[in-house]
Each structure stands twice: as structure tokens, then as C-alpha cells.
Coordinates of C-alpha atoms in Angstrom, one line a residue:
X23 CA -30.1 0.1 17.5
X24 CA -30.9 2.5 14.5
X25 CA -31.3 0.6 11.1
X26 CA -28.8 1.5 8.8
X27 CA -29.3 2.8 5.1
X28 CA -27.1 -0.4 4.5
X29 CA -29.9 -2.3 6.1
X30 CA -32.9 -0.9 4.1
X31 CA -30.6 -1.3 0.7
X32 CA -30.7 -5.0 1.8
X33 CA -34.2 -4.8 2.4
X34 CA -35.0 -4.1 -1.5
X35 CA -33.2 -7.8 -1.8
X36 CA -35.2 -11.1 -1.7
X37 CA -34.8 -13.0 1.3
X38 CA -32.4 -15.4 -0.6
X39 CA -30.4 -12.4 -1.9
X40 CA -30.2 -11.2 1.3
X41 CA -28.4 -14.4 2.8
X42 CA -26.3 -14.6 -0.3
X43 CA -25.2 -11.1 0.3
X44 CA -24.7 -11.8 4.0
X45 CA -22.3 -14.8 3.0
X46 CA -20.3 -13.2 1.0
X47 CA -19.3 -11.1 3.0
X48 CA -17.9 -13.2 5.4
X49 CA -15.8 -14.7 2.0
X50 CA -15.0 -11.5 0.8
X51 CA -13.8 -10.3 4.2
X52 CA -11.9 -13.7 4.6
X53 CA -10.4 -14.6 1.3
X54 CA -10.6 -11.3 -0.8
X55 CA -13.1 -10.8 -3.8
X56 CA -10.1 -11.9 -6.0
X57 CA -9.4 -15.0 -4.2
X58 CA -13.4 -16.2 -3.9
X59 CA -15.1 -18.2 -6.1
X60 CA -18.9 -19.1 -7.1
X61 CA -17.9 -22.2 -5.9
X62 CA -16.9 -21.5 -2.9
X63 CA -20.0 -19.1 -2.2
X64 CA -22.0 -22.0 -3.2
X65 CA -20.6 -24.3 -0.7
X66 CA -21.1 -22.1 2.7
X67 CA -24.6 -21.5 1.7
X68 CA -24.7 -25.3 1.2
X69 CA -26.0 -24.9 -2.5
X70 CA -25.3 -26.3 -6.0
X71 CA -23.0 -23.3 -7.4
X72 CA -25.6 -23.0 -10.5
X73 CA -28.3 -22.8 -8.3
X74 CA -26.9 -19.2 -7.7
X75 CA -27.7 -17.9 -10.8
X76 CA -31.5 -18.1 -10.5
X77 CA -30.2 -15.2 -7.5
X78 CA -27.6 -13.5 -8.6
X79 CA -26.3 -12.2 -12.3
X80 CA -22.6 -12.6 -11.0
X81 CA -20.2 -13.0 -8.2
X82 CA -19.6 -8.6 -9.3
X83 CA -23.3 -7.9 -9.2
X84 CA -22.8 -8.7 -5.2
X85 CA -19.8 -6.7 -4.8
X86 CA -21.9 -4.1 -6.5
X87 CA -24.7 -4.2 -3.8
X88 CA -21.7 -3.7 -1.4
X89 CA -20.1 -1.0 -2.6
X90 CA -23.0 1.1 -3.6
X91 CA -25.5 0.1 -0.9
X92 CA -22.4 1.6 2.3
X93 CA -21.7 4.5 -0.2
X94 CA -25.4 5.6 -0.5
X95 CA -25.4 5.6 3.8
X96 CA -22.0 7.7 3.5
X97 CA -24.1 10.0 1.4
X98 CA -27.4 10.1 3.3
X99 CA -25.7 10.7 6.8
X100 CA -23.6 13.3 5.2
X101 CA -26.5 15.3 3.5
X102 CA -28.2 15.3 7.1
X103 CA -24.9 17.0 8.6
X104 CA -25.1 19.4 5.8
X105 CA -28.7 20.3 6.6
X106 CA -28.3 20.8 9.7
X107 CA -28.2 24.3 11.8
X108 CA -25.7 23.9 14.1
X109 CA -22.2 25.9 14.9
X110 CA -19.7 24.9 12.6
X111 CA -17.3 23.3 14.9
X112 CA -19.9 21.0 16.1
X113 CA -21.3 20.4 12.4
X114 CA -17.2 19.0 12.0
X115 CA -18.1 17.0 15.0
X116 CA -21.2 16.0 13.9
X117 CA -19.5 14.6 10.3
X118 CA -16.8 12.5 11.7
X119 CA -19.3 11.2 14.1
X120 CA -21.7 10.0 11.7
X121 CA -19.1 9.0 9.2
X122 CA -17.3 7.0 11.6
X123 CA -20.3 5.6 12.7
X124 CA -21.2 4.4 9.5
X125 CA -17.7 2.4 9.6
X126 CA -18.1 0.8 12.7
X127 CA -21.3 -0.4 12.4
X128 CA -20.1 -1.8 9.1
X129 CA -16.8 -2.8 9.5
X130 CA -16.8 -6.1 7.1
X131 CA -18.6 -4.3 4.7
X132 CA -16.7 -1.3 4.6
X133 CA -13.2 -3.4 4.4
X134 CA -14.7 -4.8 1.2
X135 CA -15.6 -1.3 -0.1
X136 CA -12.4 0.3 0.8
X137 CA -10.5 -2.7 -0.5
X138 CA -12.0 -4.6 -3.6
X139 CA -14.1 -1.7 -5.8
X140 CA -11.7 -2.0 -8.0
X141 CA -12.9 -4.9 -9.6
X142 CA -16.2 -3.5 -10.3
X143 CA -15.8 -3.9 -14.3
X144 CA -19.3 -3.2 -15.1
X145 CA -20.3 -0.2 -12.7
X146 CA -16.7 0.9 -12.3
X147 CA -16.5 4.2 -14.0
X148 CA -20.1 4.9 -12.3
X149 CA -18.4 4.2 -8.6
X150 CA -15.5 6.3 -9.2
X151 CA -17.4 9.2 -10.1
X152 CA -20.1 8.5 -6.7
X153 CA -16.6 8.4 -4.4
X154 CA -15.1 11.4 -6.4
X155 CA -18.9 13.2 -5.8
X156 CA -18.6 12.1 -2.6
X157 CA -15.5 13.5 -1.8
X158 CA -15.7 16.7 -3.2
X159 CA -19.0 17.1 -1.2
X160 CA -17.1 16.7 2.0
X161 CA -14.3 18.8 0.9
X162 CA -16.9 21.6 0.2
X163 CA -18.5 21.3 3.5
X164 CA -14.7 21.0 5.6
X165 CA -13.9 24.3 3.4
X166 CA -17.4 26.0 4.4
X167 CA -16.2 24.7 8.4
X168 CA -12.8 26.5 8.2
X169 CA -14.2 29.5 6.4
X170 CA -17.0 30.7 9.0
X171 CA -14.3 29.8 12.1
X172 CA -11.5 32.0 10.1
X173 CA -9.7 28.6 10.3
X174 CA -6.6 28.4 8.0
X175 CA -6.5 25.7 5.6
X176 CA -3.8 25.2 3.1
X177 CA -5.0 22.0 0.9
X178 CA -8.9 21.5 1.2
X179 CA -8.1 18.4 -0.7
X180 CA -5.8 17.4 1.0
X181 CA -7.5 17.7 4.3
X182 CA -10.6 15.9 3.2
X183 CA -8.5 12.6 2.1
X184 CA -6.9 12.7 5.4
X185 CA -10.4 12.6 6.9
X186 CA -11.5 10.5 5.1
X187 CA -8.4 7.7 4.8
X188 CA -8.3 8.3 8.5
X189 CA -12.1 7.5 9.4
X190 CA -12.3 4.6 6.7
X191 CA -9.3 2.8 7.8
X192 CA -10.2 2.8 11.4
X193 CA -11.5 -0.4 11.7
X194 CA -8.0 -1.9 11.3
X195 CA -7.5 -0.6 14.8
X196 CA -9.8 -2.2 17.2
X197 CA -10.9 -5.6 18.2
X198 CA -14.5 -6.0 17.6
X199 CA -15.7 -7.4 20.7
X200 CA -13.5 -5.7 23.0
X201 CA -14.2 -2.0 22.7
X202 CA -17.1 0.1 22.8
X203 CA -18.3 2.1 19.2
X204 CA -18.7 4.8 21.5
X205 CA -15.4 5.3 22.9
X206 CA -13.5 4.4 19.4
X207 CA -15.5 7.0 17.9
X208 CA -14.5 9.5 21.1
X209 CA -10.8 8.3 20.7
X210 CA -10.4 8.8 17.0
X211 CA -12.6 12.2 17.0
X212 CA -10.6 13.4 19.4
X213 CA -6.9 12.7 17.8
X214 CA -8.3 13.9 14.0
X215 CA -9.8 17.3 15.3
X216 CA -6.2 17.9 17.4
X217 CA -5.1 17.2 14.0
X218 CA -7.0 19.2 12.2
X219 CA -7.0 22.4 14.5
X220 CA -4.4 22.0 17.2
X221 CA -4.8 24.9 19.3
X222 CA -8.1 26.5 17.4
X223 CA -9.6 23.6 18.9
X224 CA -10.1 25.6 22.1

């Protein structure tokens, strides 16, 4: 199994922050960032609650390791698509791939991403510009794709938040222990490229 950029951002924790971070998301995912406490962080790692503090700074400082730690592996797996010499419709292939992948191999964390950044108070204004970055980098490199194919495309923007909504959503869709990454990741390519390109698919 490839070690995720998720995975080495939780390698730069300490062991404790690393179970901390581990726990929370399981209380995130399960009660909503809203809805969990300190307290209640404190009592499934079996803790005092101010015995967190010699860990954490604050119940946000830990949604902030969630949020930016999945949207630096976005980022990394898209710069190695856009490096990469390859035709463009399998560099399109290549994107929704790695995205996706990114998803599925992250699905609690990436519910809490897609759902609760929000209430970043601290960082927020720093997040929302790294997704608007983000986004504008994919919507350059889906604009590049339909360019050199002579593809039409009528909204670029549009497009890309399709994509994107699409491949961060999917998670909703499938039982975790019932299908294979693989074949989600076949399925869903498949339905967003005859999406994307109908016919000019062929």
C-alpha cells in the first residue's frame, strides 16, 4: 500500500498527536466538528480533558491538521499529473484517478474536509485561498486537456467544480468494506468522462 502525503503530514506529529488526530476523526466523522467537545475527545482517548492541552493548542488546531494535511496530497498528486508527458486524454484519466484515489483512501478524512472547514477561524482565510489555488490549478490543466484535443468547452469553471464536487462527494456512495477502490474508481471515471466528452470520448 503506497503511504500517503496524509500519512507523512502525520508523521511530522508526535506519537501522541498522532493518536489524538486519529481519534478525532472518528468524533468528527461521527458527531460533526460542531457537535464534539474537548471533553468528549478526552474521554475516547481515556484522558483528563486538560491533559490535552500539553498536545494540542485547540480542538481547531486538529481540524487544521485535517484540512491542510488531505489538501497538501490533493496538491502533490495533482502537480505529478501536471508533470507528466503523457497524451492528454490519458493525463484527464490520470487526474481523476489520482484525485479519486486520494478520496478513497481517505474517506473519514476527506468528509471532514469537505464538510467542517468552515469553522477554521484562525487559518480560514489561508484555506480558502489553498482550495481557490487549488482549483484554479485544475481548471487550468482541464482547459489545457480540452485545448490540445480541440474539445469544446463552454464553462472551464464550471467544469472543474463538477469534477471536483463529483470526485469529493464520492464517498457517500459506497460501503466501505464491500467494494473494491479499484472498481469505484473504474465506475466513477467512467460515468464523469461520458460526462465530460460523450462521444469525443472515442
Amino acid at each position: 500500500m503506497r503511504i500517503t502525503t496524509f500519512a507523512f503530514y502525520q508523521m511530522e506529529l508526535k506519537e501522541k498527536q498522532r493518536r489524538i488526530l486519529n481519534v478525532a476523526v472518528e468524533l468528527f466523522k461521527e458527531k460533526g466538528y460542531m457537535g464534539s467537545s474537548v471533553r468528549d475527545l478526552a474521554t475516547k482517548l481515556n484522558i483528563k480533558a486538560a491533559s490535552l492541552y500539553a498536545h494540542i493548542r485547540s480542538k481547531e488546531e486538529i481540524l487544521e491538521w485535517i484540512c491542510f494535511g488531505i489538501a497538501q496530497e490533493f496538491f502533490d498528486e495533482l502537480q505529478e499529473v501536471k508533470n507528466t508527458n503523457i497524451p492528454p486524454r490519458e493525463k484527464l484519466n490520470l487526474f481523476l484517478d489520482k484525485h479519486l484515489s486520494v478520496v478513497l483512501e481517505n474517506r473519514d478524512v476527506t468528509h471532514i474536509y469537505s464538510n467542517e472547514w468552515r469553522h477554521l477561524e484562525e487559518r480560514l482565510s489561508e484555506f480558502v485561498e489553498l482550495r481557490r489555488n487549488y482549483q484554479q490549478e485544475v481548471e487550468e490543466l482541464i482547459s489545457e486537456i480540452y485545448q490540445a484535443e480541440n474539445w469544446d468547452l463552454k464553462s472551464p469553471s464550471f467544469t472543474t467544480r463538477f469534477i471536483l464536487h463529483t470526485l469529493n462527494n464520492s464517498y457517500f456512495w459506497f460501503k466501505r468494506n464491500s467494494d473494491s477502490t479499484d472498481e469505484i474508481i473504474d465506475e466513477i471515471r467512467e460515468k464523469i468522462l461520458f460526462g465530460l466528452l460523450g462521444n469525443q470520448k472515442q
